[in-house]
Amino acid sequence: MPDGLFDGVLGRGRVGAAVGDRAWLQAMLDAEAALARARQLPAGQVEAIAAACRAELYDVAALGAQAAASGNPVVPLVEALRREVGGAAGGEVHRGATSQDILDTAAMLVARRALEPLGDDLRAAAEAAARLAREHRSTPMAGRTLLQQAVPTTFGLKAAGWMTALDAAGARLAAVPLAAQLGGPAGTLAPLGPAVLVRFSAGLGLAEPVLPWHTDRTRVADLAGGLGAACGTAAKAAGDVVLLSQTEVGEVREGLPGGSSSMPHKRNPVAAVSALGCARQAPGLVATLLASMEQEHERAAGAWHAEWRPLTSLLLATGSAAAWLRACLEGLEVDPARMRANLELPGGVPPAQRTPGATASAEALVDRALDRRARQPEADEADAQPS
Amino acid sequence: MPDGLFDGVLGRGRVGAAVGDRAWLQAMLDAEAALARARQLPAGQVEAIAAACRAELYDVAALGAQAAASGNPVVPLVEALRREVGGAAGGEVHRGATSQDILDTAAMLVARRALEPLGDDLRAAAEAAARLAREHRSTPMAGRTLLQQAVPTTFGLKAAGWMTALDAAGARLAAVPLAAQLGGPAGTLAPLGPAVLVRFSAGLGLAEPVLPWHTDRTRVADLAGGLGAACGTAAKAAGDVVLLSQTEVGEVREGLPGGSSSMPHKRNPVAAVSALGCARQAPGLVATLLASMEQEHERAAGAWHAEWRPLTSLLLATGSAAAWLRACLEGLEVDPARMRANLELPGGVPPAQRTPGATASAEALVDRALDRRARQPEADEADAQPS
Amino acid sequence: MPDGLFDGVLGRGRVGAAVGDRAWLQAMLDAEAALARARQLPAGQVEAIAAACRAELYDVAALGAQAAASGNPVVPLVEALRREVGGAAGGEVHRGATSQDILDTAAMLVARRALEPLGDDLRAAAEAAARLAREHRSTPMAGRTLLQQAVPTTFGLKAAGWMTALDAAGARLAAVPLAAQLGGPAGTLAPLGPAVLVRFSAGLGLAEPVLPWHTDRTRVADLAGGLGAACGTAAKAAGDVVLLSQTEVGEVREGLPGGSSSMPHKRNPVAAVSALGCARQAPGLVATLLASMEQEHERAAGAWHAEWRPLTSLLLATGSAAAWLRACLEGLEVDPARMRANLELPGGVPPAQRTPGATASAEALVDRALDRRARQPEADEADAQPS
Amino acid sequence: MPDGLFDGVLGRGRVGAAVGDRAWLQAMLDAEAALARARQLPAGQVEAIAAACRAELYDVAALGAQAAASGNPVVPLVEALRREVGGAAGGEVHRGATSQDILDTAAMLVARRALEPLGDDLRAAAEAAARLAREHRSTPMAGRTLLQQAVPTTFGLKAAGWMTALDAAGARLAAVPLAAQLGGPAGTLAPLGPAVLVRFSAGLGLAEPVLPWHTDRTRVADLAGGLGAACGTAAKAAGDVVLLSQTEVGEVREGLPGGSSSMPHKRNPVAAVSALGCARQAPGLVATLLASMEQEHERAAGAWHAEWRPLTSLLLATGSAAAWLRACLEGLEVDPARMRANLELPGGVPPAQRTPGATASAEALVDRALDRRARQPEADEADAQPS
């Protein structure tokens, strides 16, 4: 995916490489290598298997094609890996595991690796919003409801709203539990036993589940929910930028607006528009993943397969939305004079409400949000809970 | 909604009354009364307002019809409430607040009141699953993958899987922050100020947000995600019951199966089927709520309105799914003899794998899950996190 | 539904009454009466049954509650109807049919009755757009891409775009086949036979299906797709109105804008905003109905039940969106002077492109669209197909 | 996409190549070449441009990366194409068009090319179902409702139900209008004029739209609805096969079931399971495309970009589902003896209903469906409409 025709727009940033076919393949191989270690095979066998667990040794397209016979790509991968390792060690590859153990564990590794740049970009976007909040704490602008001017606010408060939402989205994603999967053919952990699960999880740095979760997709749903909320948050901020960038409003401008060969006067807010193009793919993908939670018995007949692409697409869309929003906010140019001029438009905020103290309350809220952030930089939940 | 033609099936349990029009109306009135208290109006005025904040004093249909002029039902409600209170106190009603303050706060109150029976039913369903896990810890049955018999497991392990997923769904919902909303016309907290917000939140037992969240819908998305995951979890368990109840499988039977006037032999698993009918409405509703996160500026032009019904429908669907699943699992009759007979079907689990010790690993996992549960009854996340 | 707290906003127009519980109940009774006729029972029995098939004779809430035992409301309705009819005719009620025959047929009747006001409102909205297209054929305004001014167009062309899309949406819905359902217990048409199906369909004015479609939900999907597209079309036009109504743009104004008690200067585009609030509920509901197409064997275990509410909600949302859009467009006030002033804003359309002939091409397109419409008033598809 | 790790399962058949990046690129180039012809450039220029419109001349990854600056891949493609053509002809490339003209037209070409193998596979699947219907017209089996045995039917009637639904899905997709897009910078057709649109559409074999449809996404919604319905239809049939293949039911078996390295007795219905894995991705993708219909003014700020991947994914998922279902049904092995044995299970169809004539009605329906099909092989709608 990361090198495709649409990836400049829809696969921005490092997340593309993290969710591409090669990344998935490496994650599956990482799971196989971790299994060999967790099973405490002889050191020579572990080394032989680990040495063969490098994605560049395998042909993605061939594995993909061979997957048709069994219905998943792990079966041909295990065959190829066994051949590559050879000998007695080759015979030990994958033993005790089932395809879904490897693929689900790989999915969690892919998610973790995608969440790194995604988290960085969300944090940087929040940081840019925080800077805007500080700098424009007292910059008056029209508060707008139903897209009509209402009463004054400050641009700092608008940016502070983006900031707290982005912080919450990042904290939510950071808290999503990513667990290893190991259960064997019917999820009973036979013949491996819990001790192998403990070592397997620890070796990969993933959470250790109480039970195999082949058909308990709570973790996938939780991840999907967090990604969907992050996209919604990015879309809210990007949408505001697009609206503020309108020719008739002109209160902000992207640092690197997109031009147009036929219309040289155009200054399109490309970063915000692209962020919206990415983020709006999320709700449908989340719905697919939630609908896929209904998985039969010990392993599902279709609902599991229906997760693979939506999960990949959702990680890519969210990561790309975050990267675009970061670019948008880090380069955002603000025009306080235009904000003030718009405040004085006929039909807008009534003169009686454009007093010097009109925005004092907004300014106090900016301080409140920045203070709270400074005190709880890693807070999962900034709301003060009822006692 | 709770008394409708489809509510016996799609609105089971106490959740219906908690999300009906009258419940919404009372929640809006509760918000108005709390605002009067938080503003520290004279005691007599507070009393006069609180006395008028009873849903039975108002005509739901009339308020609904009048809402068309302004685009939300709070505007006519405030007018009616002012008339009902009268005098100086009447003039104080709603002062400083905006419609969305009242409606969003009401939504959180409705959610909290709906989550009570919903949480009870999820807990009871999990408890029923726990009982099944204990009682059938060692009852052998076929593990099934892709709906084909694979290797032996125990019914206890299947039930333990339902249990851990239901526990996680309940914990997830219990952790969703439900915050008060108060921001005034453009979300600046003018003219009320933060102290009123502090008292307003505390008075309602809701979390106090850092900022007004008129267009930061993180909380709605979080609630939606938790409800969607709960529905997926209920659907998984209900789906298993439907499959195990098939005439040709016959391993479980609902305690109160549905009959058929034309086919007296039918024993339809009505509770599980109804749970599925409820739960499968969730993914689409969650998608709508996530898509509605993109809200413009200080108050949205449509996306907010698009939340009202989907949120109500989602609470109802989830609560009803939980109530049906509870009924299903609490009354479930298990047929170990049929399980054993199915294990011996030709083409199923090979004889070599039907050894006495074949299910030892499954039994150990049941113990593991029950032990973990006993030690962490309220755990938000049962996974052992990587250190 | 039609008299609820949110129905002034989300259930506007006559569609509410057409999809309410009482309408569903009457449609079920209409199906039962039609069955009696189609079976050619003795005239006295037909009359007795038909006389009892009036919704006002039954208690919706009681039927709803009793539905829990069997999992659908037809079972208690048939019992109540048999009691109401009494005697030999009572014993003939429903004979040969299954619950799903009655409920699915009722769904198609409800849809047909809801599509009447919905179609009227779509047509009226298209007519209002056509009038705007004619009147403003040559009214210059800025064409806007990515919300930036690009090159000149005319308001007439924008309105013509709404018009052709609304015409297409209406034609699409009018072409959706609404078929009777009759199949008996397992969809074999035993014991009734095809002749009864022929008369049953004709008697209700519904299409006669080749086969019973208990688990072939093509028709529901087709209806859902048409409704979803109609909502998207309404949302596009309503969204344009909201954007053009912005304080800073001010090119159109609703005839009956919503006020605000706290902000008397506000002129909220309530109709357009409400149309958006309705229409945006559609994609998620369509997704639920499409996901529900996967129905098992001869009658489904949950997917059918999962259709009832989403279908009702989708009809209501679409009908209400159409009614709001009609009100919005019929009353729309256009401000050509402001359009011209905006065209001359700095940073907008370059002066070199603001020539007198700049909009000739747009005007020709308006003529083309109006001409095509005049010649093909009922065209399902206005595109000229390749030969 | 077509050579990826998951494409053996999720990208089966020829549809993968039809929707891959190279196919998109070629379609864009086809649009550019057709534009040169439609503009009636000098023959030498047309030839020069056409000669350069071959996808293999361009670097997909580079174009993708360069797309980030402008927000779509057409801008860098036009630059590369101009360089490749050179001279005066190079300067004529793309003149008068806007990026969306090329990309939307390409989308319609990609759809048409993807619908070819997709249509073939749907037809072949329907044909296989028709053969099963004929051969098993009188093969008795249990009709099952709510997954409980109800009354007898025949396997032929079940297959006839798949057939009519697949025929309807194919007819629906064949009727979706695929139109050219040409409107220029703001959709006014300036400076090209309608005559160029007429020749452009005809040259590509696409329908000629009344108006440019940059922000009227009716056609995309229609396509999406048809694809979503086709997936639902495929899922219904595949789901039945999975259920009938259960170890405990055993009434059908795929011709090429999937094995398992660890469980040699497994005969997984891989084709049906994979069809489900593909088809279940559709509802969420349709929802995204419907939500994307709300496009602002003359060209949208994000909603258009949000269509690209979901449309591609939906074509791929539907095409792959159809290819899998075709393989499943063409190779399906039916076990009439097992069907009969299951009919006699205790608790199933009562003996009184297992009479020799019990299935006569089902057989008549099979004849009816096959007859209707023979007479209306290309019918868009097989229902007999009310007169």
PDB file of N, CA and C in Angstrom, chain D residues 62-88:
ATOM      1  N   ALA D  62       6.187   7.296  -7.961  1.00  0.00           N
ATOM      2  CA  ALA D  62       6.596   8.699  -8.027  1.00  0.00           C
ATOM      3  C   ALA D  62       5.387   9.609  -8.170  1.00  0.00           C
ATOM      4  N   LEU D  63       4.462   9.235  -9.042  1.00  0.00           N
ATOM      5  CA  LEU D  63       3.248  10.046  -9.199  1.00  0.00           C
ATOM      6  C   LEU D  63       2.485  10.126  -7.883  1.00  0.00           C
ATOM      7  N   GLY D  64       2.394   8.988  -7.219  1.00  0.00           N
ATOM      8  CA  GLY D  64       1.699   8.964  -5.942  1.00  0.00           C
ATOM      9  C   GLY D  64       2.320   9.933  -4.954  1.00  0.00           C
ATOM     10  N   ALA D  65       3.633   9.895  -4.868  1.00  0.00           N
ATOM     11  CA  ALA D  65       4.327  10.771  -3.915  1.00  0.00           C
ATOM     12  C   ALA D  65       4.131  12.243  -4.281  1.00  0.00           C
ATOM     13  N   GLN D  66       4.228  12.543  -5.580  1.00  0.00           N
ATOM     14  CA  GLN D  66       4.086  13.939  -6.001  1.00  0.00           C
ATOM     15  C   GLN D  66       2.662  14.459  -5.798  1.00  0.00           C
ATOM     16  N   ALA D  67       1.707  13.560  -5.718  1.00  0.00           N
ATOM     17  CA  ALA D  67       0.307  13.967  -5.557  1.00  0.00           C
ATOM     18  C   ALA D  67       0.070  14.723  -4.259  1.00  0.00           C
ATOM     19  N   ALA D  68       0.974  14.548  -3.309  1.00  0.00           N
ATOM     20  CA  ALA D  68       0.764  15.185  -2.008  1.00  0.00           C
ATOM     21  C   ALA D  68       0.706  16.706  -2.125  1.00  0.00           C
ATOM     22  N   ALA D  69       1.455  17.273  -3.044  1.00  0.00           N
ATOM     23  CA  ALA D  69       1.529  18.736  -3.109  1.00  0.00           C
ATOM     24  C   ALA D  69       0.205  19.375  -3.503  1.00  0.00           C
ATOM     25  N   SER D  70      -0.506  18.715  -4.399  1.00  0.00           N
ATOM     26  CA  SER D  70      -1.744  19.313  -4.901  1.00  0.00           C
ATOM     27  C   SER D  70      -2.972  18.639  -4.321  1.00  0.00           C
ATOM     28  N   GLY D  71      -2.792  17.452  -3.780  1.00  0.00           N
ATOM     29  CA  GLY D  71      -3.920  16.750  -3.216  1.00  0.00           C
ATOM     30  C   GLY D  71      -4.607  15.779  -4.151  1.00  0.00           C
ATOM     31  N   ASN D  72      -4.038  15.582  -5.342  1.00  0.00           N
ATOM     32  CA  ASN D  72      -4.557  14.495  -6.187  1.00  0.00           C
ATOM     33  C   ASN D  72      -3.528  14.097  -7.228  1.00  0.00           C
ATOM     34  N   PRO D  73      -3.610  12.854  -7.697  1.00  0.00           N
ATOM     35  CA  PRO D  73      -2.550  12.338  -8.574  1.00  0.00           C
ATOM     36  C   PRO D  73      -2.645  12.818 -10.020  1.00  0.00           C
ATOM     37  N   VAL D  74      -3.703  13.514 -10.383  1.00  0.00           N
ATOM     38  CA  VAL D  74      -3.826  13.956 -11.770  1.00  0.00           C
ATOM     39  C   VAL D  74      -2.830  15.077 -12.075  1.00  0.00           C
ATOM     40  N   VAL D  75      -2.626  15.962 -11.107  1.00  0.00           N
ATOM     41  CA  VAL D  75      -1.714  17.084 -11.347  1.00  0.00           C
ATOM     42  C   VAL D  75      -0.321  16.607 -11.752  1.00  0.00           C
ATOM     43  N   PRO D  76       0.333  15.727 -10.977  1.00  0.00           N
ATOM     44  CA  PRO D  76       1.650  15.266 -11.445  1.00  0.00           C
ATOM     45  C   PRO D  76       1.564  14.416 -12.713  1.00  0.00           C
ATOM     46  N   LEU D  77       0.475  13.699 -12.887  1.00  0.00           N
ATOM     47  CA  LEU D  77       0.358  12.901 -14.105  1.00  0.00           C
ATOM     48  C   LEU D  77       0.318  13.799 -15.333  1.00  0.00           C
ATOM     49  N   VAL D  78      -0.426  14.885 -15.253  1.00  0.00           N
ATOM     50  CA  VAL D  78      -0.510  15.792 -16.388  1.00  0.00           C
ATOM     51  C   VAL D  78       0.864  16.387 -16.696  1.00  0.00           C
ATOM     52  N   GLU D  79       1.587  16.727 -15.646  1.00  0.00           N
ATOM     53  CA  GLU D  79       2.942  17.255 -15.880  1.00  0.00           C
ATOM     54  C   GLU D  79       3.826  16.224 -16.573  1.00  0.00           C
ATOM     55  N   ALA D  80       3.759  15.000 -16.088  1.00  0.00           N
ATOM     56  CA  ALA D  80       4.590  13.952 -16.688  1.00  0.00           C
ATOM     57  C   ALA D  80       4.159  13.680 -18.128  1.00  0.00           C
ATOM     58  N   LEU D  81       2.873  13.695 -18.341  1.00  0.00           N
ATOM     59  CA  LEU D  81       2.352  13.430 -19.689  1.00  0.00           C
ATOM     60  C   LEU D  81       2.761  14.553 -20.646  1.00  0.00           C
ATOM     61  N   ARG D  82       2.689  15.783 -20.163  1.00  0.00           N
ATOM     62  CA  ARG D  82       3.113  16.906 -21.014  1.00  0.00           C
ATOM     63  C   ARG D  82       4.587  16.769 -21.398  1.00  0.00           C
ATOM     64  N   ARG D  83       5.392  16.379 -20.412  1.00  0.00           N
ATOM     65  CA  ARG D  83       6.811  16.182 -20.717  1.00  0.00           C
ATOM     66  C   ARG D  83       6.995  15.059 -21.722  1.00  0.00           C
ATOM     67  N   GLU D  84       6.280  13.981 -21.539  1.00  0.00           N
ATOM     68  CA  GLU D  84       6.419  12.818 -22.418  1.00  0.00           C
ATOM     69  C   GLU D  84       6.006  13.167 -23.846  1.00  0.00           C
ATOM     70  N   VAL D  85       4.941  13.933 -23.990  1.00  0.00           N
ATOM     71  CA  VAL D  85       4.446  14.297 -25.321  1.00  0.00           C
ATOM     72  C   VAL D  85       5.340  15.378 -25.936  1.00  0.00           C
ATOM     73  N   GLY D  86       5.633  16.371 -25.160  1.00  0.00           N
ATOM     74  CA  GLY D  86       6.520  17.440 -25.633  1.00  0.00           C
ATOM     75  C   GLY D  86       5.868  18.327 -26.679  1.00  0.00           C
ATOM     76  N   GLY D  87       6.565  19.395 -27.025  1.00  0.00           N
ATOM     77  CA  GLY D  87       6.156  20.260 -28.119  1.00  0.00           C
ATOM     78  C   GLY D  87       4.791  20.895 -27.939  1.00  0.00           C
ATOM     79  N   ALA D  88       4.218  21.283 -29.071  1.00  0.00           N
ATOM     80  CA  ALA D  88       2.921  21.948 -29.036  1.00  0.00           C
ATOM     81  C   ALA D  88       1.841  20.995 -28.519  1.00  0.00           C
TER      82      ALA D  88
END
